[in-house]
Amino acid sequence: MDLGLNGKRALVCASSKGLGLGCARALAAEGVNLVMNARGVEALEASAAAIRNDFGVEVTAIAADITTEEGRARVLQAAGAVDILVNNAGGPPPGLWTDWERDDFIAALDANMLTPIALIKALVPGMMERGWGRVVNITSQAVKAPIPVLGLSNAARTGLTGYVAGTSRQIAASGVTINNLLPGLHDTDRAASLDKGASTEQGITMDEARAARQATIPARRYGTIEEFGATCAFLCSHHAGFIVGQNILLDGGGVNATL
Ligand code: NAP
């Protein structure tokens, strides 16, 4: 299937590793030129070089913290006009509901709600003027089914989801879509760090922690970044123009719900 993306330009935030990298690689495979971002220079440059080498697309790599105003300004300046925006950032730390104070909530909201909103506000007007655009926000299955230890994430991502639900419908007639991808457990550094947390907390090995988490997923495995990236590329494709304001779960059946 030709996704109709050859020659488009995308900003993929937080994309040196994990799900963001999966999205960047899948878009590059379709001929999309990229602006990639992460805080750490080394992994970012290595991933950018691999993409240039594997797919022959143009890649601009900007090392910056996307959750800060200064970081976003540098990324946006390098990005210029883009056709596709993939919003992503690290997730908030786990904890207990009694741990979290106002500042913890503000940090989570900044990273996982207000940062994607700021980037949407900066880039969507240009897409609307040009009559075509795609925004994909990487959120979490926690939006559909709360993960109690990730209360900060549950809260911030649900806020973004509400914003997208309304905004996507306000702009849909312009040819720009905004949708959310909701990852369940995927095989990334983030998943490894959550496995480590479970292993320390429960006094079990990392392998045991991973096996226990995989057993909770009907597919009995973690998702891959390639599967995740392919879904992102389809949502960005010209075939997906009628998909507006949706929340698409990629979780191996982990959320036990009919709808
Ligand atoms: P990951 O493997 O740890 O990768 C995170 C990527 O984001 C790295 O490239 C990292 O590079 C970059 N990054 C993190 N914070 C950043 C910031 N402030 N500014 C710019 N770049 C930043 O994580 P992942 O598993 O792909 O997760 C991506 C998102 O999906 C997270 O929000 C996570 O909570 C959510 N999620 C993941 C899963 C899962 O199973 N993997 C499930 C549900 C939700 P630097 O560290 O160098 O900046």
PDB file of C-alpha atoms and ligand atoms in Angstrom:
ATOM      1  CA  MET A   1       0.000   0.000   0.000  1.00  0.00           C
ATOM      2  CA  ASP A   2       1.396   3.419  -0.950  1.00  0.00           C
ATOM      3  CA  LEU A   3       0.889   5.636   2.092  1.00  0.00           C
ATOM      4  CA  GLY A   4       1.293   8.779  -0.001  1.00  0.00           C
ATOM      5  CA  LEU A   5       3.935  10.208   2.314  1.00  0.00           C
ATOM      6  CA  ASN A   6       6.979  10.385   0.036  1.00  0.00           C
ATOM      7  CA  GLY A   7       8.654  13.811   0.340  1.00  0.00           C
ATOM      8  CA  LYS A   8       6.616  14.966   3.344  1.00  0.00           C
ATOM      9  CA  ARG A   9       8.361  16.466   6.371  1.00  0.00           C
ATOM     10  CA  ALA A  10       7.800  15.322   9.958  1.00  0.00           C
ATOM     11  CA  LEU A  11       8.827  16.414  13.430  1.00  0.00           C
ATOM     12  CA  VAL A  12       9.074  13.359  15.660  1.00  0.00           C
ATOM     13  CA  CYS A  13       9.684  14.359  19.277  1.00  0.00           C
ATOM     14  CA  ALA A  14      11.565  12.193  21.765  1.00  0.00           C
ATOM     15  CA  SER A  15      12.691   9.854  19.014  1.00  0.00           C
ATOM     16  CA  SER A  16      16.236   8.633  19.678  1.00  0.00           C
ATOM     17  CA  LYS A  17      14.875   5.413  21.205  1.00  0.00           C
ATOM     18  CA  GLY A  18      11.745   3.425  21.849  1.00  0.00           C
ATOM     19  CA  LEU A  19       8.314   4.242  20.436  1.00  0.00           C
ATOM     20  CA  GLY A  20       9.378   7.627  19.030  1.00  0.00           C
ATOM     21  CA  LEU A  21      12.214   5.950  17.151  1.00  0.00           C
ATOM     22  CA  GLY A  22       9.784   3.324  15.843  1.00  0.00           C
ATOM     23  CA  CYS A  23       7.615   6.124  14.441  1.00  0.00           C
ATOM     24  CA  ALA A  24      10.597   7.981  12.951  1.00  0.00           C
ATOM     25  CA  ARG A  25      11.882   4.859  11.210  1.00  0.00           C
ATOM     26  CA  ALA A  26       8.463   3.877   9.846  1.00  0.00           C
ATOM     27  CA  LEU A  27       7.921   7.385   8.435  1.00  0.00           C
ATOM     28  CA  ALA A  28      11.432   7.456   6.962  1.00  0.00           C
ATOM     29  CA  ALA A  29      10.740   4.108   5.279  1.00  0.00           C
ATOM     30  CA  GLU A  30       7.897   5.894   3.449  1.00  0.00           C
ATOM     31  CA  GLY A  31      10.238   8.646   2.242  1.00  0.00           C
ATOM     32  CA  VAL A  32       9.432  11.228   4.924  1.00  0.00           C
ATOM     33  CA  ASN A  33      12.208  13.719   5.771  1.00  0.00           C
ATOM     34  CA  LEU A  34      12.616  14.058   9.517  1.00  0.00           C
ATOM     35  CA  VAL A  35      13.377  16.394  12.347  1.00  0.00           C
ATOM     36  CA  MET A  36      14.249  14.158  15.282  1.00  0.00           C
ATOM     37  CA  ASN A  37      14.677  15.166  18.892  1.00  0.00           C
ATOM     38  CA  ALA A  38      15.848  13.836  22.256  1.00  0.00           C
ATOM     39  CA  ARG A  39      17.893  15.237  25.139  1.00  0.00           C
ATOM     40  CA  GLY A  40      20.931  12.971  24.843  1.00  0.00           C
ATOM     41  CA  VAL A  41      23.103  13.808  21.813  1.00  0.00           C
ATOM     42  CA  GLU A  42      24.851  10.484  21.398  1.00  0.00           C
ATOM     43  CA  ALA A  43      21.848   8.173  20.947  1.00  0.00           C
ATOM     44  CA  LEU A  44      20.063  10.844  18.898  1.00  0.00           C
ATOM     45  CA  GLU A  45      22.947  11.243  16.446  1.00  0.00           C
ATOM     46  CA  ALA A  46      23.346   7.469  16.183  1.00  0.00           C
ATOM     47  CA  SER A  47      19.645   6.929  15.436  1.00  0.00           C
ATOM     48  CA  ALA A  48      19.606   9.818  12.944  1.00  0.00           C
ATOM     49  CA  ALA A  49      22.671   8.442  11.147  1.00  0.00           C
ATOM     50  CA  ALA A  50      21.131   4.956  10.968  1.00  0.00           C
ATOM     51  CA  ILE A  51      17.937   6.392   9.433  1.00  0.00           C
ATOM     52  CA  ARG A  52      19.867   8.432   6.834  1.00  0.00           C
ATOM     53  CA  ASN A  53      21.833   5.336   5.972  1.00  0.00           C
ATOM     54  CA  ASP A  54      18.878   2.924   5.867  1.00  0.00           C
ATOM     55  CA  PHE A  55      16.303   5.104   4.076  1.00  0.00           C
ATOM     56  CA  GLY A  56      18.216   7.941   2.341  1.00  0.00           C
ATOM     57  CA  VAL A  57      15.948  10.667   3.756  1.00  0.00           C
ATOM     58  CA  GLU A  58      17.052  14.027   5.192  1.00  0.00           C
ATOM     59  CA  VAL A  59      17.290  13.998   8.984  1.00  0.00           C
ATOM     60  CA  THR A  60      17.891  17.025  11.214  1.00  0.00           C
ATOM     61  CA  ALA A  61      18.667  16.057  14.805  1.00  0.00           C
ATOM     62  CA  ILE A  62      18.083  18.588  17.584  1.00  0.00           C
ATOM     63  CA  ALA A  63      19.242  17.690  21.091  1.00  0.00           C
ATOM     64  CA  ALA A  64      16.837  19.488  23.437  1.00  0.00           C
ATOM     65  CA  ASP A  65      14.408  18.878  26.270  1.00  0.00           C
ATOM     66  CA  ILE A  66      11.072  19.121  24.471  1.00  0.00           C
ATOM     67  CA  THR A  67       9.242  19.759  27.752  1.00  0.00           C
ATOM     68  CA  THR A  68      10.956  23.149  28.216  1.00  0.00           C
ATOM     69  CA  GLU A  69      10.067  26.364  26.430  1.00  0.00           C
ATOM     70  CA  GLU A  70      13.668  26.874  25.405  1.00  0.00           C
ATOM     71  CA  GLY A  71      13.956  23.307  24.052  1.00  0.00           C
ATOM     72  CA  ARG A  72      10.724  23.606  22.083  1.00  0.00           C
ATOM     73  CA  ALA A  73      11.835  26.941  20.607  1.00  0.00           C
ATOM     74  CA  ARG A  74      15.035  25.381  19.261  1.00  0.00           C
ATOM     75  CA  VAL A  75      13.212  22.350  17.864  1.00  0.00           C
ATOM     76  CA  LEU A  76      10.518  24.500  16.244  1.00  0.00           C
ATOM     77  CA  GLN A  77      13.098  26.798  14.676  1.00  0.00           C
ATOM     78  CA  ALA A  78      14.858  23.817  13.086  1.00  0.00           C
ATOM     79  CA  ALA A  79      11.582  22.189  12.080  1.00  0.00           C
ATOM     80  CA  GLY A  80      10.091  25.127  10.179  1.00  0.00           C
ATOM     81  CA  ALA A  81       6.995  24.042   8.271  1.00  0.00           C
ATOM     82  CA  VAL A  82       6.178  20.362   8.801  1.00  0.00           C
ATOM     83  CA  ASP A  83       3.354  18.200   7.459  1.00  0.00           C
ATOM     84  CA  ILE A  84       3.425  15.706  10.323  1.00  0.00           C
ATOM     85  CA  LEU A  85       3.909  16.142  14.075  1.00  0.00           C
ATOM     86  CA  VAL A  86       4.451  13.155  16.354  1.00  0.00           C
ATOM     87  CA  ASN A  87       4.231  14.248  19.976  1.00  0.00           C
ATOM     88  CA  ASN A  88       6.149  12.225  22.527  1.00  0.00           C
ATOM     89  CA  ALA A  89       8.179  12.693  25.719  1.00  0.00           C
ATOM     90  CA  GLY A  90       9.265  10.575  28.656  1.00  0.00           C
ATOM     91  CA  GLY A  91       6.586   9.418  31.059  1.00  0.00           C
ATOM     92  CA  PRO A  92       6.228  10.610  34.680  1.00  0.00           C
ATOM     93  CA  PRO A  93       7.675   8.439  37.484  1.00  0.00           C
ATOM     94  CA  PRO A  94       5.561   5.847  39.322  1.00  0.00           C
ATOM     95  CA  GLY A  95       4.524   6.313  42.939  1.00  0.00           C
ATOM     96  CA  LEU A  96       1.668   6.392  45.411  1.00  0.00           C
ATOM     97  CA  TRP A  97      -1.189   8.853  45.326  1.00  0.00           C
ATOM     98  CA  THR A  98       0.040  10.271  48.643  1.00  0.00           C
ATOM     99  CA  ASP A  99       3.499  11.042  47.148  1.00  0.00           C
ATOM    100  CA  TRP A 100       2.404  13.619  44.617  1.00  0.00           C
ATOM    101  CA  GLU A 101       2.365  17.323  45.400  1.00  0.00           C
ATOM    102  CA  ARG A 102       1.414  20.278  43.226  1.00  0.00           C
ATOM    103  CA  ASP A 103       4.912  20.544  41.696  1.00  0.00           C
ATOM    104  CA  ASP A 104       4.832  16.875  40.647  1.00  0.00           C
ATOM    105  CA  PHE A 105       1.507  17.418  38.894  1.00  0.00           C
ATOM    106  CA  ILE A 106       2.783  20.591  37.212  1.00  0.00           C
ATOM    107  CA  ALA A 107       5.847  18.710  35.890  1.00  0.00           C
ATOM    108  CA  ALA A 108       3.683  15.857  34.556  1.00  0.00           C
ATOM    109  CA  LEU A 109       1.200  18.249  32.976  1.00  0.00           C
ATOM    110  CA  ASP A 110       4.050  20.211  31.401  1.00  0.00           C
ATOM    111  CA  ALA A 111       5.626  17.107  29.888  1.00  0.00           C
ATOM    112  CA  ASN A 112       2.622  15.055  28.827  1.00  0.00           C
ATOM    113  CA  MET A 113      -0.158  17.569  28.259  1.00  0.00           C
ATOM    114  CA  LEU A 114       1.051  21.162  27.814  1.00  0.00           C
ATOM    115  CA  THR A 115       4.082  20.304  25.661  1.00  0.00           C
ATOM    116  CA  PRO A 116       2.055  18.496  22.974  1.00  0.00           C
ATOM    117  CA  ILE A 117      -0.547  21.259  23.120  1.00  0.00           C
ATOM    118  CA  ALA A 118       2.143  23.930  22.636  1.00  0.00           C
ATOM    119  CA  LEU A 119       3.542  22.071  19.621  1.00  0.00           C
ATOM    120  CA  ILE A 120       0.067  21.593  18.152  1.00  0.00           C
ATOM    121  CA  LYS A 121      -0.581  25.323  18.547  1.00  0.00           C
ATOM    122  CA  ALA A 122       2.744  26.172  16.907  1.00  0.00           C
ATOM    123  CA  LEU A 123       2.531  23.806  13.932  1.00  0.00           C
ATOM    124  CA  VAL A 124      -1.118  23.101  13.132  1.00  0.00           C
ATOM    125  CA  PRO A 125      -1.950  26.609  11.819  1.00  0.00           C
ATOM    126  CA  GLY A 126       0.641  26.143   9.029  1.00  0.00           C
ATOM    127  CA  MET A 127      -0.762  22.695   8.210  1.00  0.00           C
ATOM    128  CA  MET A 128      -4.272  24.194   8.037  1.00  0.00           C
ATOM    129  CA  GLU A 129      -3.099  26.932   5.688  1.00  0.00           C
ATOM    130  CA  ARG A 130      -1.528  24.317   3.414  1.00  0.00           C
ATOM    131  CA  GLY A 131      -4.687  22.171   3.636  1.00  0.00           C
ATOM    132  CA  TRP A 132      -3.063  18.958   4.869  1.00  0.00           C
ATOM    133  CA  GLY A 133      -1.501  17.729   8.094  1.00  0.00           C
ATOM    134  CA  ARG A 134      -1.284  14.910  10.590  1.00  0.00           C
ATOM    135  CA  VAL A 135      -0.701  14.996  14.332  1.00  0.00           C
ATOM    136  CA  VAL A 136      -0.189  11.791  16.295  1.00  0.00           C
ATOM    137  CA  ASN A 137       0.197  11.978  20.065  1.00  0.00           C
ATOM    138  CA  ILE A 138       1.811   9.067  21.849  1.00  0.00           C
ATOM    139  CA  THR A 139      -0.181   8.749  25.076  1.00  0.00           C
ATOM    140  CA  SER A 140      -0.815   5.495  26.978  1.00  0.00           C
ATOM    141  CA  GLN A 141      -3.264   2.684  27.601  1.00  0.00           C
ATOM    142  CA  ALA A 142      -3.588   4.365  31.000  1.00  0.00           C
ATOM    143  CA  VAL A 143      -6.037   6.765  29.345  1.00  0.00           C
ATOM    144  CA  LYS A 144      -8.500   3.872  28.866  1.00  0.00           C
ATOM    145  CA  ALA A 145      -7.645   1.838  31.941  1.00  0.00           C
ATOM    146  CA  PRO A 146      -5.809   3.592  34.775  1.00  0.00           C
ATOM    147  CA  ILE A 147      -2.511   2.191  36.025  1.00  0.00           C
ATOM    148  CA  PRO A 148      -2.657   3.083  39.747  1.00  0.00           C
ATOM    149  CA  VAL A 149       1.125   3.571  40.261  1.00  0.00           C
ATOM    150  CA  LEU A 150       1.189   5.924  37.274  1.00  0.00           C
ATOM    151  CA  GLY A 151      -1.305   8.424  38.661  1.00  0.00           C
ATOM    152  CA  LEU A 152       0.641  11.402  37.294  1.00  0.00           C
ATOM    153  CA  SER A 153       0.556   9.854  33.832  1.00  0.00           C
ATOM    154  CA  ASN A 154      -3.132   8.904  34.130  1.00  0.00           C
ATOM    155  CA  ALA A 155      -3.949  12.512  34.992  1.00  0.00           C
ATOM    156  CA  ALA A 156      -1.804  14.360  32.445  1.00  0.00           C
ATOM    157  CA  ARG A 157      -2.558  12.115  29.490  1.00  0.00           C
ATOM    158  CA  THR A 158      -6.277  12.149  30.121  1.00  0.00           C
ATOM    159  CA  GLY A 159      -6.116  15.952  30.075  1.00  0.00           C
ATOM    160  CA  LEU A 160      -4.424  15.868  26.664  1.00  0.00           C
ATOM    161  CA  THR A 161      -7.018  13.374  25.444  1.00  0.00           C
ATOM    162  CA  GLY A 162      -9.856  15.735  26.328  1.00  0.00           C
ATOM    163  CA  TYR A 163      -8.127  18.604  24.543  1.00  0.00           C
ATOM    164  CA  VAL A 164      -7.561  16.511  21.417  1.00  0.00           C
ATOM    165  CA  ALA A 165     -11.167  15.274  21.384  1.00  0.00           C
ATOM    166  CA  GLY A 166     -12.464  18.811  20.990  1.00  0.00           C
ATOM    167  CA  THR A 167      -9.649  20.382  18.976  1.00  0.00           C
ATOM    168  CA  SER A 168      -9.438  17.615  16.374  1.00  0.00           C
ATOM    169  CA  ARG A 169     -13.096  18.193  15.524  1.00  0.00           C
ATOM    170  CA  GLN A 170     -12.655  21.958  15.327  1.00  0.00           C
ATOM    171  CA  ILE A 171      -9.941  21.641  12.681  1.00  0.00           C
ATOM    172  CA  ALA A 172     -10.985  18.482  10.798  1.00  0.00           C
ATOM    173  CA  ALA A 173     -12.481  20.356   7.842  1.00  0.00           C
ATOM    174  CA  SER A 174      -9.075  21.856   7.059  1.00  0.00           C
ATOM    175  CA  GLY A 175      -7.550  18.500   6.122  1.00  0.00           C
ATOM    176  CA  VAL A 176      -5.564  18.216   9.349  1.00  0.00           C
ATOM    177  CA  THR A 177      -6.186  15.266  11.663  1.00  0.00           C
ATOM    178  CA  ILE A 178      -5.150  14.772  15.279  1.00  0.00           C
ATOM    179  CA  ASN A 179      -5.275  11.295  16.821  1.00  0.00           C
ATOM    180  CA  ASN A 180      -3.748   9.523  19.791  1.00  0.00           C
ATOM    181  CA  LEU A 181      -1.867   6.239  19.860  1.00  0.00           C
ATOM    182  CA  LEU A 182      -2.182   4.433  23.187  1.00  0.00           C
ATOM    183  CA  PRO A 183       0.691   2.041  23.817  1.00  0.00           C
ATOM    184  CA  GLY A 184       0.294  -0.903  26.117  1.00  0.00           C
ATOM    185  CA  LEU A 185       3.470  -2.682  27.148  1.00  0.00           C
ATOM    186  CA  HIS A 186       6.183  -2.368  24.516  1.00  0.00           C
ATOM    187  CA  ASP A 187       9.722  -3.614  24.495  1.00  0.00           C
ATOM    188  CA  THR A 188      11.612  -0.363  25.178  1.00  0.00           C
ATOM    189  CA  ASP A 189      13.904   1.116  27.842  1.00  0.00           C
ATOM    190  CA  ARG A 190      10.808   2.502  29.570  1.00  0.00           C
ATOM    191  CA  ALA A 191       9.347  -1.002  29.855  1.00  0.00           C
ATOM    192  CA  ALA A 192      12.694  -2.300  31.163  1.00  0.00           C
ATOM    193  CA  SER A 193      12.736   0.394  33.844  1.00  0.00           C
ATOM    194  CA  LEU A 194       9.178  -0.515  34.893  1.00  0.00           C
ATOM    195  CA  ASP A 195      10.257  -4.200  34.998  1.00  0.00           C
ATOM    196  CA  LYS A 196      13.176  -3.158  37.192  1.00  0.00           C
ATOM    197  CA  GLY A 197      10.836  -1.272  39.528  1.00  0.00           C
ATOM    198  CA  ALA A 198       8.588  -4.343  39.847  1.00  0.00           C
ATOM    199  CA  SER A 199      11.590  -6.623  40.408  1.00  0.00           C
ATOM    200  CA  THR A 200      12.970  -4.431  43.224  1.00  0.00           C
ATOM    201  CA  GLU A 201       9.569  -3.914  44.825  1.00  0.00           C
ATOM    202  CA  GLN A 202       8.623  -7.607  44.763  1.00  0.00           C
ATOM    203  CA  GLY A 203      12.116  -9.095  45.323  1.00  0.00           C
ATOM    204  CA  ILE A 204      12.044 -11.077  42.059  1.00  0.00           C
ATOM    205  CA  THR A 205      14.422 -11.178  39.067  1.00  0.00           C
ATOM    206  CA  MET A 206      13.994  -8.934  36.014  1.00  0.00           C
ATOM    207  CA  ASP A 207      13.056 -12.004  33.941  1.00  0.00           C
ATOM    208  CA  GLU A 208      10.407 -12.990  36.474  1.00  0.00           C
ATOM    209  CA  ALA A 209       9.059  -9.433  36.528  1.00  0.00           C
ATOM    210  CA  ARG A 210       8.888  -9.384  32.743  1.00  0.00           C
ATOM    211  CA  ALA A 211       7.244 -12.812  32.546  1.00  0.00           C
ATOM    212  CA  ALA A 212       4.638 -11.728  35.094  1.00  0.00           C
ATOM    213  CA  ARG A 213       3.842  -8.588  33.097  1.00  0.00           C
ATOM    214  CA  GLN A 214       3.702 -10.496  29.809  1.00  0.00           C
ATOM    215  CA  ALA A 215       1.275 -12.972  31.387  1.00  0.00           C
ATOM    216  CA  THR A 216      -1.176 -10.070  31.874  1.00  0.00           C
ATOM    217  CA  ILE A 217      -1.303  -9.450  28.111  1.00  0.00           C
ATOM    218  CA  PRO A 218      -3.576 -11.693  26.002  1.00  0.00           C
ATOM    219  CA  ALA A 219      -0.912 -11.655  23.228  1.00  0.00           C
ATOM    220  CA  ARG A 220       1.572 -12.946  25.913  1.00  0.00           C
ATOM    221  CA  ARG A 221       4.362 -10.651  24.710  1.00  0.00           C
ATOM    222  CA  TYR A 222       5.413  -7.032  24.649  1.00  0.00           C
ATOM    223  CA  GLY A 223       4.718  -5.003  21.512  1.00  0.00           C
ATOM    224  CA  THR A 224       7.568  -4.000  19.212  1.00  0.00           C
ATOM    225  CA  ILE A 225       8.555  -0.495  18.172  1.00  0.00           C
ATOM    226  CA  GLU A 226       8.236  -1.601  14.535  1.00  0.00           C
ATOM    227  CA  GLU A 227       4.555  -2.514  14.993  1.00  0.00           C
ATOM    228  CA  PHE A 228       3.969   0.757  16.793  1.00  0.00           C
ATOM    229  CA  GLY A 229       5.756   2.793  14.118  1.00  0.00           C
ATOM    230  CA  ALA A 230       3.809   1.123  11.298  1.00  0.00           C
ATOM    231  CA  THR A 231       0.513   2.108  12.914  1.00  0.00           C
ATOM    232  CA  CYS A 232       1.763   5.665  13.328  1.00  0.00           C
ATOM    233  CA  ALA A 233       2.777   5.808   9.652  1.00  0.00           C
ATOM    234  CA  PHE A 234      -0.672   4.557   8.603  1.00  0.00           C
ATOM    235  CA  LEU A 235      -2.364   7.221  10.775  1.00  0.00           C
ATOM    236  CA  CYS A 236      -0.192   9.793   9.014  1.00  0.00           C
ATOM    237  CA  SER A 237      -1.013   8.415   5.576  1.00  0.00           C
ATOM    238  CA  HIS A 238      -3.366   9.884   3.015  1.00  0.00           C
ATOM    239  CA  HIS A 239      -5.646   6.864   3.609  1.00  0.00           C
ATOM    240  CA  ALA A 240      -6.300   7.988   7.189  1.00  0.00           C
ATOM    241  CA  GLY A 241      -7.877  11.385   6.516  1.00  0.00           C
ATOM    242  CA  PHE A 242     -11.267  10.288   7.889  1.00  0.00           C
ATOM    243  CA  ILE A 243      -9.801   9.113  11.217  1.00  0.00           C
ATOM    244  CA  VAL A 244     -10.355  12.116  13.492  1.00  0.00           C
ATOM    245  CA  GLY A 245      -9.876  12.462  17.245  1.00  0.00           C
ATOM    246  CA  GLN A 246      -9.509   8.740  17.868  1.00  0.00           C
ATOM    247  CA  ASN A 247      -7.684   6.861  20.606  1.00  0.00           C
ATOM    248  CA  ILE A 248      -6.091   3.772  19.138  1.00  0.00           C
ATOM    249  CA  LEU A 249      -4.936   1.109  21.570  1.00  0.00           C
ATOM    250  CA  LEU A 250      -1.867  -0.942  20.718  1.00  0.00           C
ATOM    251  CA  ASP A 251      -1.774  -3.272  23.684  1.00  0.00           C
ATOM    252  CA  GLY A 252      -1.991  -6.916  22.625  1.00  0.00           C
ATOM    253  CA  GLY A 253      -5.484  -6.979  24.134  1.00  0.00           C
ATOM    254  CA  GLY A 254      -4.236  -5.784  27.531  1.00  0.00           C
ATOM    255  CA  VAL A 255      -7.164  -3.463  28.226  1.00  0.00           C
ATOM    256  CA  ASN A 256     -10.054  -5.812  28.949  1.00  0.00           C
ATOM    257  CA  ALA A 257     -12.916  -3.857  27.420  1.00  0.00           C
ATOM    258  CA  THR A 258     -15.470  -4.473  24.672  1.00  0.00           C
ATOM    259  CA  LEU A 259     -15.239  -0.938  23.258  1.00  0.00           C
TER     260      LEU A 259
HETATM  261  P1  NAP B   1      11.996   5.158  26.030  1.00  0.00           P
HETATM  262  O1  NAP B   1      12.327   3.871  25.360  1.00  0.00           O
HETATM  263  O2  NAP B   1      12.546   5.437  27.381  1.00  0.00           O
HETATM  264  O3  NAP B   1      12.400   6.328  25.015  1.00  0.00           O
HETATM  265  C1  NAP B   1      12.103   7.641  25.333  1.00  0.00           C
HETATM  266  C2  NAP B   1      12.669   8.551  24.255  1.00  0.00           C
HETATM  267  O4  NAP B   1      12.241   9.864  24.531  1.00  0.00           O
HETATM  268  C3  NAP B   1      14.177   8.594  24.225  1.00  0.00           C
HETATM  269  O5  NAP B   1      14.595   8.847  22.906  1.00  0.00           O
HETATM  270  C4  NAP B   1      14.487   9.783  25.119  1.00  0.00           C
HETATM  271  O6  NAP B   1      15.774  10.307  24.870  1.00  0.00           O
HETATM  272  C5  NAP B   1      13.376  10.719  24.705  1.00  0.00           C
HETATM  273  N1  NAP B   1      12.979  11.707  25.717  1.00  0.00           N
HETATM  274  C6  NAP B   1      12.557  11.452  26.980  1.00  0.00           C
HETATM  275  N2  NAP B   1      12.268  12.606  27.604  1.00  0.00           N
HETATM  276  C7  NAP B   1      12.495  13.599  26.707  1.00  0.00           C
HETATM  277  C8  NAP B   1      12.393  15.016  26.755  1.00  0.00           C
HETATM  278  N3  NAP B   1      12.005  15.627  27.878  1.00  0.00           N
HETATM  279  N4  NAP B   1      12.708  15.735  25.651  1.00  0.00           N
HETATM  280  C9  NAP B   1      13.109  15.119  24.521  1.00  0.00           C
HETATM  281  N5  NAP B   1      13.242  13.780  24.424  1.00  0.00           N
HETATM  282  C10 NAP B   1      12.940  13.035  25.498  1.00  0.00           C
HETATM  283  O7  NAP B   1      10.412   5.334  26.203  1.00  0.00           O
HETATM  284  P2  NAP B   1       9.215   4.644  25.375  1.00  0.00           P
HETATM  285  O8  NAP B   1       8.925   3.311  25.964  1.00  0.00           O
HETATM  286  O9  NAP B   1       9.473   4.776  23.941  1.00  0.00           O
HETATM  287  O10 NAP B   1       7.990   5.574  25.836  1.00  0.00           O
HETATM  288  C11 NAP B   1       7.596   6.716  25.096  1.00  0.00           C
HETATM  289  C12 NAP B   1       6.347   7.275  25.772  1.00  0.00           C
HETATM  290  O11 NAP B   1       5.307   6.290  25.731  1.00  0.00           O
HETATM  291  C13 NAP B   1       6.551   7.635  27.244  1.00  0.00           C
HETATM  292  O12 NAP B   1       5.816   8.767  27.553  1.00  0.00           O
HETATM  293  C14 NAP B   1       5.976   6.421  27.959  1.00  0.00           C
HETATM  294  O13 NAP B   1       5.515   6.742  29.248  1.00  0.00           O
HETATM  295  C15 NAP B   1       4.828   6.057  27.042  1.00  0.00           C
HETATM  296  N6  NAP B   1       4.429   4.652  27.202  1.00  0.00           N
HETATM  297  C16 NAP B   1       5.308   3.650  26.970  1.00  0.00           C
HETATM  298  C17 NAP B   1       4.894   2.345  27.145  1.00  0.00           C
HETATM  299  C18 NAP B   1       5.837   1.178  26.910  1.00  0.00           C
HETATM  300  O14 NAP B   1       5.487   0.039  27.217  1.00  0.00           O
HETATM  301  N7  NAP B   1       7.018   1.382  26.372  1.00  0.00           N
HETATM  302  C19 NAP B   1       3.587   2.065  27.558  1.00  0.00           C
HETATM  303  C20 NAP B   1       2.712   3.120  27.773  1.00  0.00           C
HETATM  304  C21 NAP B   1       3.150   4.420  27.592  1.00  0.00           C
HETATM  305  P3  NAP B   1      16.567  11.161  25.997  1.00  0.00           P
HETATM  306  O15 NAP B   1      16.407  10.412  27.283  1.00  0.00           O
HETATM  307  O16 NAP B   1      17.967  11.212  25.497  1.00  0.00           O
HETATM  308  O17 NAP B   1      15.910  12.490  26.016  1.00  0.00           O
END
